[in-house]
Amino acid sequence: MQRALAELGAVADLMDAAAVEAACARILGARRVMLYGCGREGLMMRALAMRLYHLGISVSMQGDLTAPPLGVGDLFFAACGPGELSTVTALAAVARGAGAKVMMVTAEAAGVSLALADQVLHIPAQTMASDLGARDVDADSVLPMGSLFEGAMFLVFEIMVLRLLDLKGEASDAMRARHTNME
């Protein structure tokens, strides 16, 4: 357990605070935000979508029945841990074609999908695609497959939520008031 927590701490230490700040600004500057991710990365994006909703930001998940069309002024924010995923590439191209900005969160410095992004938030952590090869951290993670990246996504996203709350000038009570009462 200590090693896994130390690995998450090491990733946090490597994060670029300016990149996190820029991602927050991009989210706040968007008319609407649509998030996307595959597998467990998608679950982390859903967790972020929930918090963005609690912050009063117009947000949806790609593929949901109530997801609106994207256009000028909107943001498509996709998880692309390995730097290239065919679905992310296709969806980013559609978003860009409609005039939306594209932001991606990834563990890689380059990739086919990332080339379509207006902005990239780099989280230097092992993904499932890199758990057997070279990556930005020194040793193989004790966590299986892409768990280090996914856990780091959650941590970074929660830090972003705190920053967004501050930038919006709201108290956490405002977020709580937007939380569902149907649980």
PDB file of C-alpha atoms in Angstrom:
ATOM      1  CA  MET A   1       0.000   0.000   0.000  1.00  0.00           C
ATOM      2  CA  GLN A   2       2.778   2.450   0.874  1.00  0.00           C
ATOM      3  CA  ARG A   3       4.472   1.951  -2.484  1.00  0.00           C
ATOM      4  CA  ALA A   4       1.240   2.602  -4.391  1.00  0.00           C
ATOM      5  CA  LEU A   5       0.647   5.816  -2.430  1.00  0.00           C
ATOM      6  CA  ALA A   6       4.276   6.835  -2.946  1.00  0.00           C
ATOM      7  CA  GLU A   7       3.869   6.299  -6.707  1.00  0.00           C
ATOM      8  CA  LEU A   8       0.812   8.569  -6.785  1.00  0.00           C
ATOM      9  CA  GLY A   9       2.760  11.155  -4.794  1.00  0.00           C
ATOM     10  CA  ALA A  10       5.647  10.961  -7.242  1.00  0.00           C
ATOM     11  CA  VAL A  11       3.289  11.577 -10.158  1.00  0.00           C
ATOM     12  CA  ALA A  12       1.773  14.555  -8.331  1.00  0.00           C
ATOM     13  CA  ASP A  13       5.260  15.969  -7.754  1.00  0.00           C
ATOM     14  CA  LEU A  14       5.938  15.808 -11.502  1.00  0.00           C
ATOM     15  CA  MET A  15       2.732  17.597 -12.503  1.00  0.00           C
ATOM     16  CA  ASP A  16       3.027  20.966 -14.208  1.00  0.00           C
ATOM     17  CA  ALA A  17       0.949  23.437 -12.156  1.00  0.00           C
ATOM     18  CA  ALA A  18       0.742  25.826 -15.116  1.00  0.00           C
ATOM     19  CA  ALA A  19      -0.758  23.081 -17.294  1.00  0.00           C
ATOM     20  CA  VAL A  20      -3.377  22.336 -14.638  1.00  0.00           C
ATOM     21  CA  GLU A  21      -4.181  26.053 -14.399  1.00  0.00           C
ATOM     22  CA  ALA A  22      -4.474  26.283 -18.202  1.00  0.00           C
ATOM     23  CA  ALA A  23      -6.831  23.274 -18.251  1.00  0.00           C
ATOM     24  CA  CYS A  24      -9.023  24.957 -15.637  1.00  0.00           C
ATOM     25  CA  ALA A  25      -9.097  28.161 -17.677  1.00  0.00           C
ATOM     26  CA  ARG A  26     -10.029  26.216 -20.814  1.00  0.00           C
ATOM     27  CA  ILE A  27     -12.929  24.538 -18.994  1.00  0.00           C
ATOM     28  CA  LEU A  28     -14.201  27.828 -17.544  1.00  0.00           C
ATOM     29  CA  GLY A  29     -13.937  29.525 -20.933  1.00  0.00           C
ATOM     30  CA  ALA A  30     -16.089  26.952 -22.700  1.00  0.00           C
ATOM     31  CA  ARG A  31     -19.778  27.371 -23.416  1.00  0.00           C
ATOM     32  CA  ARG A  32     -20.276  23.625 -22.913  1.00  0.00           C
ATOM     33  CA  VAL A  33     -17.889  20.810 -22.025  1.00  0.00           C
ATOM     34  CA  MET A  34     -18.185  17.246 -23.333  1.00  0.00           C
ATOM     35  CA  LEU A  35     -15.984  14.575 -21.800  1.00  0.00           C
ATOM     36  CA  TYR A  36     -14.954  11.190 -23.156  1.00  0.00           C
ATOM     37  CA  GLY A  37     -12.849   8.261 -22.078  1.00  0.00           C
ATOM     38  CA  CYS A  38     -12.632   4.519 -22.599  1.00  0.00           C
ATOM     39  CA  GLY A  39     -12.713   1.914 -19.838  1.00  0.00           C
ATOM     40  CA  ARG A  40     -11.431   3.011 -16.440  1.00  0.00           C
ATOM     41  CA  GLU A  41     -10.153   6.283 -17.901  1.00  0.00           C
ATOM     42  CA  GLY A  42     -13.781   6.868 -18.882  1.00  0.00           C
ATOM     43  CA  LEU A  43     -14.848   6.302 -15.283  1.00  0.00           C
ATOM     44  CA  MET A  44     -12.436   9.014 -14.150  1.00  0.00           C
ATOM     45  CA  MET A  45     -13.870  11.344 -16.808  1.00  0.00           C
ATOM     46  CA  ARG A  46     -17.380  10.567 -15.519  1.00  0.00           C
ATOM     47  CA  ALA A  47     -16.247  11.455 -11.997  1.00  0.00           C
ATOM     48  CA  LEU A  48     -14.937  14.782 -13.325  1.00  0.00           C
ATOM     49  CA  ALA A  49     -18.187  15.374 -15.248  1.00  0.00           C
ATOM     50  CA  MET A  50     -20.143  14.959 -12.020  1.00  0.00           C
ATOM     51  CA  ARG A  51     -17.992  17.525 -10.222  1.00  0.00           C
ATOM     52  CA  LEU A  52     -18.149  19.954 -13.151  1.00  0.00           C
ATOM     53  CA  TYR A  53     -21.929  19.690 -12.986  1.00  0.00           C
ATOM     54  CA  HIS A  54     -21.778  20.369  -9.239  1.00  0.00           C
ATOM     55  CA  LEU A  55     -19.742  23.478 -10.102  1.00  0.00           C
ATOM     56  CA  GLY A  56     -22.563  24.691 -12.357  1.00  0.00           C
ATOM     57  CA  ILE A  57     -20.682  24.064 -15.593  1.00  0.00           C
ATOM     58  CA  SER A  58     -22.677  22.851 -18.603  1.00  0.00           C
ATOM     59  CA  VAL A  59     -21.214  19.353 -19.032  1.00  0.00           C
ATOM     60  CA  SER A  60     -22.049  16.067 -20.721  1.00  0.00           C
ATOM     61  CA  MET A  61     -20.448  12.718 -21.486  1.00  0.00           C
ATOM     62  CA  GLN A  62     -20.058  11.725 -25.121  1.00  0.00           C
ATOM     63  CA  GLY A  63     -22.431   8.880 -25.889  1.00  0.00           C
ATOM     64  CA  ASP A  64     -25.040   9.799 -23.281  1.00  0.00           C
ATOM     65  CA  LEU A  65     -28.543  10.199 -24.654  1.00  0.00           C
ATOM     66  CA  THR A  66     -28.706  13.825 -23.517  1.00  0.00           C
ATOM     67  CA  ALA A  67     -25.315  14.875 -24.940  1.00  0.00           C
ATOM     68  CA  PRO A  68     -25.755  17.994 -27.086  1.00  0.00           C
ATOM     69  CA  PRO A  69     -24.038  18.670 -30.390  1.00  0.00           C
ATOM     70  CA  LEU A  70     -20.714  20.492 -30.082  1.00  0.00           C
ATOM     71  CA  GLY A  71     -19.834  23.672 -31.903  1.00  0.00           C
ATOM     72  CA  VAL A  72     -17.937  26.930 -31.676  1.00  0.00           C
ATOM     73  CA  GLY A  73     -17.260  27.884 -28.061  1.00  0.00           C
ATOM     74  CA  ASP A  74     -17.500  24.308 -26.807  1.00  0.00           C
ATOM     75  CA  LEU A  75     -14.794  22.005 -25.448  1.00  0.00           C
ATOM     76  CA  PHE A  76     -14.293  18.311 -26.114  1.00  0.00           C
ATOM     77  CA  PHE A  77     -12.111  16.938 -23.292  1.00  0.00           C
ATOM     78  CA  ALA A  78     -10.942  13.366 -23.863  1.00  0.00           C
ATOM     79  CA  ALA A  79      -8.807  10.910 -21.940  1.00  0.00           C
ATOM     80  CA  CYS A  80      -6.151   9.334 -24.123  1.00  0.00           C
ATOM     81  CA  GLY A  81      -3.644   7.725 -21.769  1.00  0.00           C
ATOM     82  CA  PRO A  82      -1.535   5.995 -24.420  1.00  0.00           C
ATOM     83  CA  GLY A  83      -1.545   9.012 -26.763  1.00  0.00           C
ATOM     84  CA  GLU A  84      -3.496   7.260 -29.490  1.00  0.00           C
ATOM     85  CA  LEU A  85      -6.889   5.617 -29.407  1.00  0.00           C
ATOM     86  CA  SER A  86      -8.900   5.270 -32.608  1.00  0.00           C
ATOM     87  CA  THR A  87     -12.161   6.359 -30.964  1.00  0.00           C
ATOM     88  CA  VAL A  88     -10.522   9.453 -29.451  1.00  0.00           C
ATOM     89  CA  THR A  89      -8.977  10.337 -32.808  1.00  0.00           C
ATOM     90  CA  ALA A  90     -12.322   9.999 -34.586  1.00  0.00           C
ATOM     91  CA  LEU A  91     -14.298  11.952 -31.973  1.00  0.00           C
ATOM     92  CA  ALA A  92     -11.683  14.710 -31.742  1.00  0.00           C
ATOM     93  CA  ALA A  93     -11.842  15.125 -35.520  1.00  0.00           C
ATOM     94  CA  VAL A  94     -15.638  15.458 -35.373  1.00  0.00           C
ATOM     95  CA  ALA A  95     -15.404  18.012 -32.540  1.00  0.00           C
ATOM     96  CA  ARG A  96     -12.769  20.068 -34.380  1.00  0.00           C
ATOM     97  CA  GLY A  97     -14.803  19.898 -37.578  1.00  0.00           C
ATOM     98  CA  ALA A  98     -17.768  21.358 -35.693  1.00  0.00           C
ATOM     99  CA  GLY A  99     -15.615  24.222 -34.405  1.00  0.00           C
ATOM    100  CA  ALA A 100     -15.110  22.991 -30.826  1.00  0.00           C
ATOM    101  CA  LYS A 101     -11.765  23.149 -29.046  1.00  0.00           C
ATOM    102  CA  VAL A 102     -10.139  19.843 -28.080  1.00  0.00           C
ATOM    103  CA  MET A 103      -8.261  19.126 -24.866  1.00  0.00           C
ATOM    104  CA  MET A 104      -6.784  15.764 -23.947  1.00  0.00           C
ATOM    105  CA  VAL A 105      -5.384  14.243 -20.792  1.00  0.00           C
ATOM    106  CA  THR A 106      -2.626  11.715 -21.407  1.00  0.00           C
ATOM    107  CA  ALA A 107       0.450  10.011 -20.019  1.00  0.00           C
ATOM    108  CA  GLU A 108       2.372  10.345 -23.279  1.00  0.00           C
ATOM    109  CA  ALA A 109       4.251  13.238 -24.841  1.00  0.00           C
ATOM    110  CA  ALA A 110       3.069  12.502 -28.383  1.00  0.00           C
ATOM    111  CA  GLY A 111       0.574  10.463 -30.330  1.00  0.00           C
ATOM    112  CA  VAL A 112      -1.775  10.477 -33.305  1.00  0.00           C
ATOM    113  CA  SER A 113      -4.775  11.482 -31.170  1.00  0.00           C
ATOM    114  CA  LEU A 114      -2.823  14.146 -29.303  1.00  0.00           C
ATOM    115  CA  ALA A 115      -1.957  15.872 -32.564  1.00  0.00           C
ATOM    116  CA  LEU A 116      -5.632  16.875 -32.818  1.00  0.00           C
ATOM    117  CA  ALA A 117      -5.631  18.601 -29.415  1.00  0.00           C
ATOM    118  CA  ASP A 118      -5.544  22.346 -28.906  1.00  0.00           C
ATOM    119  CA  GLN A 119      -4.280  21.651 -25.401  1.00  0.00           C
ATOM    120  CA  VAL A 120      -2.793  18.610 -23.658  1.00  0.00           C
ATOM    121  CA  LEU A 121      -2.748  17.919 -19.924  1.00  0.00           C
ATOM    122  CA  HIS A 122       0.146  15.544 -19.329  1.00  0.00           C
ATOM    123  CA  ILE A 123       0.019  13.229 -16.316  1.00  0.00           C
ATOM    124  CA  PRO A 124       3.367  11.379 -16.177  1.00  0.00           C
ATOM    125  CA  ALA A 125       2.147   7.948 -15.085  1.00  0.00           C
ATOM    126  CA  GLN A 126       2.152   4.375 -16.322  1.00  0.00           C
ATOM    127  CA  THR A 127      -0.798   3.343 -18.496  1.00  0.00           C
ATOM    128  CA  MET A 128      -1.880  -0.127 -19.541  1.00  0.00           C
ATOM    129  CA  ALA A 129      -0.120   0.492 -22.869  1.00  0.00           C
ATOM    130  CA  SER A 130       3.164   1.333 -21.127  1.00  0.00           C
ATOM    131  CA  ASP A 131       3.258  -1.102 -18.233  1.00  0.00           C
ATOM    132  CA  LEU A 132       5.804  -3.280 -20.016  1.00  0.00           C
ATOM    133  CA  GLY A 133       7.990  -0.615 -21.583  1.00  0.00           C
ATOM    134  CA  ALA A 134       9.682   2.747 -21.124  1.00  0.00           C
ATOM    135  CA  ARG A 135       7.735   5.621 -19.612  1.00  0.00           C
ATOM    136  CA  ASP A 136       8.186   8.833 -17.623  1.00  0.00           C
ATOM    137  CA  VAL A 137       8.515   7.300 -14.151  1.00  0.00           C
ATOM    138  CA  ASP A 138      11.552   5.364 -12.964  1.00  0.00           C
ATOM    139  CA  ALA A 139      10.256   1.899 -12.122  1.00  0.00           C
ATOM    140  CA  ASP A 140       7.312  -0.298 -13.040  1.00  0.00           C
ATOM    141  CA  SER A 141       4.314   0.497 -10.916  1.00  0.00           C
ATOM    142  CA  VAL A 142       3.162  -1.929  -8.275  1.00  0.00           C
ATOM    143  CA  LEU A 143      -0.354  -1.111  -9.484  1.00  0.00           C
ATOM    144  CA  PRO A 144      -1.607  -3.267 -12.355  1.00  0.00           C
ATOM    145  CA  MET A 145      -1.982  -2.118 -15.945  1.00  0.00           C
ATOM    146  CA  GLY A 146      -3.146   1.527 -16.097  1.00  0.00           C
ATOM    147  CA  SER A 147      -4.161   1.954 -12.475  1.00  0.00           C
ATOM    148  CA  LEU A 148      -1.419   4.487 -11.719  1.00  0.00           C
ATOM    149  CA  PHE A 149      -2.578   6.785 -14.529  1.00  0.00           C
ATOM    150  CA  GLU A 150      -6.241   6.344 -13.632  1.00  0.00           C
ATOM    151  CA  GLY A 151      -5.623   7.049  -9.949  1.00  0.00           C
ATOM    152  CA  ALA A 152      -3.536  10.077 -10.848  1.00  0.00           C
ATOM    153  CA  MET A 153      -6.338  11.311 -13.122  1.00  0.00           C
ATOM    154  CA  PHE A 154      -8.732  11.236 -10.175  1.00  0.00           C
ATOM    155  CA  LEU A 155      -6.266  13.094  -7.960  1.00  0.00           C
ATOM    156  CA  VAL A 156      -5.470  15.755 -10.579  1.00  0.00           C
ATOM    157  CA  PHE A 157      -9.156  16.208 -11.394  1.00  0.00           C
ATOM    158  CA  GLU A 158     -10.026  16.764  -7.721  1.00  0.00           C
ATOM    159  CA  ILE A 159      -7.268  19.392  -7.515  1.00  0.00           C
ATOM    160  CA  MET A 160      -8.728  20.996 -10.637  1.00  0.00           C
ATOM    161  CA  VAL A 161     -12.176  21.033  -9.016  1.00  0.00           C
ATOM    162  CA  LEU A 162     -10.741  22.881  -6.011  1.00  0.00           C
ATOM    163  CA  ARG A 163      -9.116  25.417  -8.323  1.00  0.00           C
ATOM    164  CA  LEU A 164     -12.292  25.816 -10.411  1.00  0.00           C
ATOM    165  CA  LEU A 165     -14.296  26.381  -7.235  1.00  0.00           C
ATOM    166  CA  ASP A 166     -11.867  29.149  -6.274  1.00  0.00           C
ATOM    167  CA  LEU A 167     -11.830  30.690  -9.771  1.00  0.00           C
ATOM    168  CA  LYS A 168     -15.633  30.765  -9.812  1.00  0.00           C
ATOM    169  CA  GLY A 169     -15.647  32.399  -6.375  1.00  0.00           C
ATOM    170  CA  GLU A 170     -18.046  29.820  -4.979  1.00  0.00           C
ATOM    171  CA  ALA A 171     -18.193  27.954  -1.694  1.00  0.00           C
ATOM    172  CA  SER A 172     -18.541  24.203  -1.477  1.00  0.00           C
ATOM    173  CA  ASP A 173     -22.134  24.748  -0.275  1.00  0.00           C
ATOM    174  CA  ALA A 174     -23.019  25.824  -3.818  1.00  0.00           C
ATOM    175  CA  MET A 175     -21.692  22.515  -5.125  1.00  0.00           C
ATOM    176  CA  ARG A 176     -23.605  20.589  -2.482  1.00  0.00           C
ATOM    177  CA  ALA A 177     -26.828  22.407  -3.466  1.00  0.00           C
ATOM    178  CA  ARG A 178     -26.440  21.049  -7.029  1.00  0.00           C
ATOM    179  CA  HIS A 179     -25.958  17.466  -5.830  1.00  0.00           C
ATOM    180  CA  THR A 180     -28.836  15.132  -6.538  1.00  0.00           C
ATOM    181  CA  ASN A 181     -31.387  14.424  -3.840  1.00  0.00           C
ATOM    182  CA  MET A 182     -32.381  11.168  -5.575  1.00  0.00           C
ATOM    183  CA  GLU A 183     -29.877   8.800  -3.971  1.00  0.00           C
TER     184      GLU A 183
END
